[in-house]
Structures are given as C-alpha cells and as structure tokens.
Amino acid sequence: MKMSKKAAGYMVLVVFLMSIFLVAGCGGKKDAAAAGGDKKPITLRMGHAVPNEHSVHRATVFFAEKVKEKTQG
C-alpha cells in the first residue's frame, strides 16, 4: 500500500510531536519527594481476570513479591 506525500508528512509531524511531548514529560523539574521532602506512600493495585494457574497470575504474584522486597513493604 502506497502512502501519499501528505499522509507521510502527517505521520512525520505526529512522530515529531510525540517525541517533543516525551522529552518535555521527562523534564528536569524535581518534586518535593525527590528533594527530601515528605514522602507519602504509593499504593499500587493490580487485578486480572485469569485463573490462578495462568502464567499472567504467576507473573503478577512474582511482580508483587519483587516490589514488596525492593520497597520494604
């Protein structure tokens, strides 16, 4: 399938804008927690709709154990 020059131009523009937003989103501002301010705990909750024997469930449990280990609870 051949893409027209106009469509190709739009694709380049979209990729460029997405790159700009990515760079801006990873900007240099540091929040108070990173600067040693008050740290509030972050709670992550994850759910799935597969049986306990499924590999997704096992991977989720493994991930939860690793997070608990690395964050001391």
PDB file of N, CA and C in Angstrom:
ATOM      1  N   MET A   1       0.849  -1.171   0.000  1.00  0.00           N
ATOM      2  CA  MET A   1       0.000   0.000   0.000  1.00  0.00           C
ATOM      3  C   MET A   1       0.897   1.237   0.000  1.00  0.00           C
ATOM      4  N   LYS A   2       0.668   2.116  -0.955  1.00  0.00           N
ATOM      5  CA  LYS A   2       1.487   3.308  -1.108  1.00  0.00           C
ATOM      6  C   LYS A   2       0.855   4.467  -0.330  1.00  0.00           C
ATOM      7  N   MET A   3       1.687   5.203   0.403  1.00  0.00           N
ATOM      8  CA  MET A   3       1.207   6.318   1.199  1.00  0.00           C
ATOM      9  C   MET A   3       1.446   7.613   0.428  1.00  0.00           C
ATOM     10  N   SER A   4       0.465   8.488   0.439  1.00  0.00           N
ATOM     11  CA  SER A   4       0.624   9.764  -0.256  1.00  0.00           C
ATOM     12  C   SER A   4       1.618  10.646   0.498  1.00  0.00           C
ATOM     13  N   LYS A   5       2.135  11.643  -0.186  1.00  0.00           N
ATOM     14  CA  LYS A   5       3.100  12.548   0.438  1.00  0.00           C
ATOM     15  C   LYS A   5       2.465  13.304   1.599  1.00  0.00           C
ATOM     16  N   LYS A   6       1.206  13.651   1.453  1.00  0.00           N
ATOM     17  CA  LYS A   6       0.506  14.382   2.506  1.00  0.00           C
ATOM     18  C   LYS A   6       0.370  13.515   3.759  1.00  0.00           C
ATOM     19  N   ALA A   7      -0.016  12.249   3.575  1.00  0.00           N
ATOM     20  CA  ALA A   7      -0.159  11.341   4.709  1.00  0.00           C
ATOM     21  C   ALA A   7       1.194  11.083   5.372  1.00  0.00           C
ATOM     22  N   ALA A   8       2.235  10.945   4.564  1.00  0.00           N
ATOM     23  CA  ALA A   8       3.575  10.735   5.111  1.00  0.00           C
ATOM     24  C   ALA A   8       4.019  11.953   5.917  1.00  0.00           C
ATOM     25  N   GLY A   9       3.683  13.134   5.440  1.00  0.00           N
ATOM     26  CA  GLY A   9       4.011  14.359   6.163  1.00  0.00           C
ATOM     27  C   GLY A   9       3.310  14.426   7.507  1.00  0.00           C
ATOM     28  N   TYR A  10       2.044  14.023   7.534  1.00  0.00           N
ATOM     29  CA  TYR A  10       1.301  13.992   8.796  1.00  0.00           C
ATOM     30  C   TYR A  10       1.917  12.982   9.763  1.00  0.00           C
ATOM     31  N   MET A  11       2.342  11.849   9.247  1.00  0.00           N
ATOM     32  CA  MET A  11       2.961  10.833  10.100  1.00  0.00           C
ATOM     33  C   MET A  11       4.251  11.367  10.718  1.00  0.00           C
ATOM     34  N   VAL A  12       5.057  12.049   9.924  1.00  0.00           N
ATOM     35  CA  VAL A  12       6.303  12.631  10.431  1.00  0.00           C
ATOM     36  C   VAL A  12       5.985  13.676  11.493  1.00  0.00           C
ATOM     37  N   LEU A  13       4.984  14.490  11.258  1.00  0.00           N
ATOM     38  CA  LEU A  13       4.585  15.514  12.220  1.00  0.00           C
ATOM     39  C   LEU A  13       4.123  14.887  13.533  1.00  0.00           C
ATOM     40  N   VAL A  14       3.321  13.848  13.447  1.00  0.00           N
ATOM     41  CA  VAL A  14       2.821  13.180  14.650  1.00  0.00           C
ATOM     42  C   VAL A  14       3.976  12.573  15.444  1.00  0.00           C
ATOM     43  N   VAL A  15       4.889  11.908  14.777  1.00  0.00           N
ATOM     44  CA  VAL A  15       6.042  11.313  15.464  1.00  0.00           C
ATOM     45  C   VAL A  15       6.895  12.404  16.102  1.00  0.00           C
ATOM     46  N   PHE A  16       7.090  13.505  15.408  1.00  0.00           N
ATOM     47  CA  PHE A  16       7.864  14.618  15.949  1.00  0.00           C
ATOM     48  C   PHE A  16       7.198  15.186  17.204  1.00  0.00           C
ATOM     49  N   LEU A  17       5.891  15.415  17.132  1.00  0.00           N
ATOM     50  CA  LEU A  17       5.178  15.964  18.291  1.00  0.00           C
ATOM     51  C   LEU A  17       5.200  15.002  19.472  1.00  0.00           C
ATOM     52  N   MET A  18       5.051  13.724  19.206  1.00  0.00           N
ATOM     53  CA  MET A  18       5.105  12.739  20.285  1.00  0.00           C
ATOM     54  C   MET A  18       6.484  12.742  20.940  1.00  0.00           C
ATOM     55  N   SER A  19       7.520  12.899  20.147  1.00  0.00           N
ATOM     56  CA  SER A  19       8.881  12.954  20.685  1.00  0.00           C
ATOM     57  C   SER A  19       9.064  14.182  21.567  1.00  0.00           C
ATOM     58  N   ILE A  20       8.531  15.303  21.132  1.00  0.00           N
ATOM     59  CA  ILE A  20       8.627  16.540  21.915  1.00  0.00           C
ATOM     60  C   ILE A  20       7.913  16.377  23.253  1.00  0.00           C
ATOM     61  N   PHE A  21       6.708  15.805  23.239  1.00  0.00           N
ATOM     62  CA  PHE A  21       5.964  15.600  24.484  1.00  0.00           C
ATOM     63  C   PHE A  21       6.692  14.627  25.406  1.00  0.00           C
ATOM     64  N   LEU A  22       7.329  13.623  24.842  1.00  0.00           N
ATOM     65  CA  LEU A  22       8.078  12.666  25.651  1.00  0.00           C
ATOM     66  C   LEU A  22       9.251  13.350  26.337  1.00  0.00           C
ATOM     67  N   VAL A  23       9.984  14.151  25.595  1.00  0.00           N
ATOM     68  CA  VAL A  23      11.129  14.856  26.167  1.00  0.00           C
ATOM     69  C   VAL A  23      10.660  15.861  27.215  1.00  0.00           C
ATOM     70  N   ALA A  24       9.577  16.562  26.944  1.00  0.00           N
ATOM     71  CA  ALA A  24       9.060  17.542  27.901  1.00  0.00           C
ATOM     72  C   ALA A  24       8.534  16.851  29.154  1.00  0.00           C
ATOM     73  N   GLY A  25       7.931  15.686  28.997  1.00  0.00           N
ATOM     74  CA  GLY A  25       7.393  14.950  30.140  1.00  0.00           C
ATOM     75  C   GLY A  25       8.479  14.419  31.054  1.00  0.00           C
ATOM     76  N   CYS A  26       9.640  14.188  30.520  1.00  0.00           N
ATOM     77  CA  CYS A  26      10.772  13.697  31.312  1.00  0.00           C
ATOM     78  C   CYS A  26      11.681  14.854  31.682  1.00  0.00           C
ATOM     79  N   GLY A  27      11.117  16.022  31.856  1.00  0.00           N
ATOM     80  CA  GLY A  27      11.880  17.238  32.096  1.00  0.00           C
ATOM     81  C   GLY A  27      12.650  17.237  33.394  1.00  0.00           C
ATOM     82  N   GLY A  28      13.328  18.330  33.652  1.00  0.00           N
ATOM     83  CA  GLY A  28      14.251  18.413  34.760  1.00  0.00           C
ATOM     84  C   GLY A  28      13.677  18.865  36.084  1.00  0.00           C
ATOM     85  N   LYS A  29      12.387  19.106  36.206  1.00  0.00           N
ATOM     86  CA  LYS A  29      11.834  19.540  37.479  1.00  0.00           C
ATOM     87  C   LYS A  29      11.852  18.395  38.475  1.00  0.00           C
ATOM     88  N   LYS A  30      12.293  18.695  39.679  1.00  0.00           N
ATOM     89  CA  LYS A  30      12.289  17.674  40.729  1.00  0.00           C
ATOM     90  C   LYS A  30      11.169  18.005  41.700  1.00  0.00           C
ATOM     91  N   ASP A  31      10.432  16.973  42.100  1.00  0.00           N
ATOM     92  CA  ASP A  31       9.346  17.223  43.046  1.00  0.00           C
ATOM     93  C   ASP A  31       9.892  17.212  44.474  1.00  0.00           C
ATOM     94  N   ALA A  32       9.040  17.540  45.422  1.00  0.00           N
ATOM     95  CA  ALA A  32       9.463  17.656  46.813  1.00  0.00           C
ATOM     96  C   ALA A  32       9.941  16.326  47.373  1.00  0.00           C
ATOM     97  N   ALA A  33       9.344  15.221  46.967  1.00  0.00           N
ATOM     98  CA  ALA A  33       9.747  13.914  47.486  1.00  0.00           C
ATOM     99  C   ALA A  33      11.173  13.583  47.072  1.00  0.00           C
ATOM    100  N   ALA A  34      11.550  13.927  45.868  1.00  0.00           N
ATOM    101  CA  ALA A  34      12.903  13.647  45.401  1.00  0.00           C
ATOM    102  C   ALA A  34      13.918  14.554  46.091  1.00  0.00           C
ATOM    103  N   ALA A  35      13.480  15.723  46.522  1.00  0.00           N
ATOM    104  CA  ALA A  35      14.375  16.667  47.166  1.00  0.00           C
ATOM    105  C   ALA A  35      14.474  16.431  48.671  1.00  0.00           C
ATOM    106  N   GLY A  36      13.838  15.372  49.180  1.00  0.00           N
ATOM    107  CA  GLY A  36      13.932  15.063  50.596  1.00  0.00           C
ATOM    108  C   GLY A  36      12.757  15.567  51.402  1.00  0.00           C
ATOM    109  N   GLY A  37      11.689  15.962  50.758  1.00  0.00           N
ATOM    110  CA  GLY A  37      10.503  16.426  51.461  1.00  0.00           C
ATOM    111  C   GLY A  37       9.706  15.263  52.022  1.00  0.00           C
ATOM    112  N   ASP A  38       8.465  15.535  52.402  1.00  0.00           N
ATOM    113  CA  ASP A  38       7.588  14.490  52.930  1.00  0.00           C
ATOM    114  C   ASP A  38       7.293  13.463  51.854  1.00  0.00           C
ATOM    115  N   LYS A  39       7.445  12.204  52.226  1.00  0.00           N
ATOM    116  CA  LYS A  39       7.174  11.126  51.280  1.00  0.00           C
ATOM    117  C   LYS A  39       5.876  10.442  51.672  1.00  0.00           C
ATOM    118  N   LYS A  40       4.925  10.444  50.767  1.00  0.00           N
ATOM    119  CA  LYS A  40       3.666   9.749  51.003  1.00  0.00           C
ATOM    120  C   LYS A  40       3.760   8.384  50.343  1.00  0.00           C
ATOM    121  N   PRO A  41       3.268   7.350  51.001  1.00  0.00           N
ATOM    122  CA  PRO A  41       3.320   6.023  50.389  1.00  0.00           C
ATOM    123  C   PRO A  41       2.413   5.946  49.167  1.00  0.00           C
ATOM    124  N   ILE A  42       2.865   5.208  48.186  1.00  0.00           N
ATOM    125  CA  ILE A  42       2.094   4.994  46.965  1.00  0.00           C
ATOM    126  C   ILE A  42       1.593   3.564  46.988  1.00  0.00           C
ATOM    127  N   THR A  43       0.309   3.380  46.784  1.00  0.00           N
ATOM    128  CA  THR A  43      -0.282   2.047  46.763  1.00  0.00           C
ATOM    129  C   THR A  43      -0.635   1.685  45.336  1.00  0.00           C
ATOM    130  N   LEU A  44      -0.089   0.572  44.872  1.00  0.00           N
ATOM    131  CA  LEU A  44      -0.401   0.062  43.543  1.00  0.00           C
ATOM    132  C   LEU A  44      -1.331  -1.128  43.698  1.00  0.00           C
ATOM    133  N   ARG A  45      -2.400  -1.146  42.923  1.00  0.00           N
ATOM    134  CA  ARG A  45      -3.324  -2.276  42.925  1.00  0.00           C
ATOM    135  C   ARG A  45      -3.427  -2.793  41.509  1.00  0.00           C
ATOM    136  N   MET A  46      -3.380  -4.103  41.382  1.00  0.00           N
ATOM    137  CA  MET A  46      -3.448  -4.709  40.063  1.00  0.00           C
ATOM    138  C   MET A  46      -4.427  -5.863  40.115  1.00  0.00           C
ATOM    139  N   GLY A  47      -5.207  -5.992  39.081  1.00  0.00           N
ATOM    140  CA  GLY A  47      -6.154  -7.093  39.000  1.00  0.00           C
ATOM    141  C   GLY A  47      -6.092  -7.736  37.631  1.00  0.00           C
ATOM    142  N   HIS A  48      -6.635  -8.928  37.543  1.00  0.00           N
ATOM    143  CA  HIS A  48      -6.701  -9.628  36.264  1.00  0.00           C
ATOM    144  C   HIS A  48      -7.899 -10.566  36.292  1.00  0.00           C
ATOM    145  N   ALA A  49      -8.218 -11.106  35.149  1.00  0.00           N
ATOM    146  CA  ALA A  49      -9.393 -11.975  35.036  1.00  0.00           C
ATOM    147  C   ALA A  49      -8.998 -13.352  34.519  1.00  0.00           C
ATOM    148  N   VAL A  50      -7.916 -13.887  35.058  1.00  0.00           N
ATOM    149  CA  VAL A  50      -7.461 -15.213  34.637  1.00  0.00           C
ATOM    150  C   VAL A  50      -7.384 -16.116  35.866  1.00  0.00           C
ATOM    151  N   PRO A  51      -7.433 -17.436  35.666  1.00  0.00           N
ATOM    152  CA  PRO A  51      -7.341 -18.355  36.808  1.00  0.00           C
ATOM    153  C   PRO A  51      -5.965 -18.293  37.487  1.00  0.00           C
ATOM    154  N   ASN A  52      -5.910 -18.784  38.714  1.00  0.00           N
ATOM    155  CA  ASN A  52      -4.660 -18.753  39.479  1.00  0.00           C
ATOM    156  C   ASN A  52      -3.553 -19.588  38.846  1.00  0.00           C
ATOM    157  N   GLU A  53      -3.897 -20.534  38.000  1.00  0.00           N
ATOM    158  CA  GLU A  53      -2.896 -21.380  37.358  1.00  0.00           C
ATOM    159  C   GLU A  53      -2.292 -20.718  36.118  1.00  0.00           C
ATOM    160  N   HIS A  54      -2.851 -19.624  35.682  1.00  0.00           N
ATOM    161  CA  HIS A  54      -2.421 -18.960  34.451  1.00  0.00           C
ATOM    162  C   HIS A  54      -1.082 -18.260  34.662  1.00  0.00           C
ATOM    163  N   SER A  55      -0.294 -18.156  33.601  1.00  0.00           N
ATOM    164  CA  SER A  55       1.025 -17.523  33.695  1.00  0.00           C
ATOM    165  C   SER A  55       0.933 -16.034  34.047  1.00  0.00           C
ATOM    166  N   VAL A  56      -0.134 -15.379  33.636  1.00  0.00           N
ATOM    167  CA  VAL A  56      -0.308 -13.956  33.983  1.00  0.00           C
ATOM    168  C   VAL A  56      -0.445 -13.803  35.494  1.00  0.00           C
ATOM    169  N   HIS A  57      -1.203 -14.694  36.123  1.00  0.00           N
ATOM    170  CA  HIS A  57      -1.361 -14.635  37.580  1.00  0.00           C
ATOM    171  C   HIS A  57      -0.020 -14.879  38.266  1.00  0.00           C
ATOM    172  N   ARG A  58       0.707 -15.888  37.800  1.00  0.00           N
ATOM    173  CA  ARG A  58       2.003 -16.192  38.413  1.00  0.00           C
ATOM    174  C   ARG A  58       2.970 -15.017  38.245  1.00  0.00           C
ATOM    175  N   ALA A  59       2.958 -14.382  37.084  1.00  0.00           N
ATOM    176  CA  ALA A  59       3.825 -13.222  36.854  1.00  0.00           C
ATOM    177  C   ALA A  59       3.422 -12.052  37.746  1.00  0.00           C
ATOM    178  N   THR A  60       2.124 -11.881  37.958  1.00  0.00           N
ATOM    179  CA  THR A  60       1.633 -10.808  38.818  1.00  0.00           C
ATOM    180  C   THR A  60       2.078 -11.026  40.259  1.00  0.00           C
ATOM    181  N   VAL A  61       1.975 -12.253  40.738  1.00  0.00           N
ATOM    182  CA  VAL A  61       2.411 -12.577  42.098  1.00  0.00           C
ATOM    183  C   VAL A  61       3.920 -12.359  42.225  1.00  0.00           C
ATOM    184  N   PHE A  62       4.680 -12.779  41.233  1.00  0.00           N
ATOM    185  CA  PHE A  62       6.129 -12.582  41.236  1.00  0.00           C
ATOM    186  C   PHE A  62       6.465 -11.093  41.284  1.00  0.00           C
ATOM    187  N   PHE A  63       5.771 -10.302  40.466  1.00  0.00           N
ATOM    188  CA  PHE A  63       5.988  -8.853  40.446  1.00  0.00           C
ATOM    189  C   PHE A  63       5.679  -8.246  41.814  1.00  0.00           C
ATOM    190  N   ALA A  64       4.576  -8.661  42.430  1.00  0.00           N
ATOM    191  CA  ALA A  64       4.196  -8.135  43.744  1.00  0.00           C
ATOM    192  C   ALA A  64       5.254  -8.472  44.791  1.00  0.00           C
ATOM    193  N   GLU A  65       5.786  -9.687  44.741  1.00  0.00           N
ATOM    194  CA  GLU A  65       6.830 -10.080  45.691  1.00  0.00           C
ATOM    195  C   GLU A  65       8.090  -9.243  45.499  1.00  0.00           C
ATOM    196  N   LYS A  66       8.467  -8.997  44.258  1.00  0.00           N
ATOM    197  CA  LYS A  66       9.662  -8.192  43.978  1.00  0.00           C
ATOM    198  C   LYS A  66       9.479  -6.746  44.437  1.00  0.00           C
ATOM    199  N   VAL A  67       8.298  -6.184  44.201  1.00  0.00           N
ATOM    200  CA  VAL A  67       8.029  -4.810  44.642  1.00  0.00           C
ATOM    201  C   VAL A  67       8.089  -4.735  46.158  1.00  0.00           C
ATOM    202  N   LYS A  68       7.482  -5.711  46.833  1.00  0.00           N
ATOM    203  CA  LYS A  68       7.493  -5.730  48.294  1.00  0.00           C
ATOM    204  C   LYS A  68       8.923  -5.841  48.820  1.00  0.00           C
ATOM    205  N   GLU A  69       9.725  -6.675  48.172  1.00  0.00           N
ATOM    206  CA  GLU A  69      11.117  -6.873  48.573  1.00  0.00           C
ATOM    207  C   GLU A  69      11.946  -5.598  48.369  1.00  0.00           C
ATOM    208  N   LYS A  70      11.786  -4.948  47.233  1.00  0.00           N
ATOM    209  CA  LYS A  70      12.604  -3.775  46.898  1.00  0.00           C
ATOM    210  C   LYS A  70      12.188  -2.522  47.655  1.00  0.00           C
ATOM    211  N   THR A  71      10.916  -2.472  48.101  1.00  0.00           N
ATOM    212  CA  THR A  71      10.418  -1.269  48.767  1.00  0.00           C
ATOM    213  C   THR A  71      10.224  -1.461  50.267  1.00  0.00           C
ATOM    214  N   GLN A  72      10.663  -2.573  50.789  1.00  0.00           N
ATOM    215  CA  GLN A  72      10.500  -2.902  52.206  1.00  0.00           C
ATOM    216  C   GLN A  72       9.040  -2.805  52.641  1.00  0.00           C
ATOM    217  N   GLY A  73       8.189  -3.377  51.852  1.00  0.00           N
ATOM    218  CA  GLY A  73       6.782  -3.459  52.235  1.00  0.00           C
ATOM    219  C   GLY A  73       5.895  -2.797  51.267  1.00  0.00           C
TER     220      GLY A  73
END
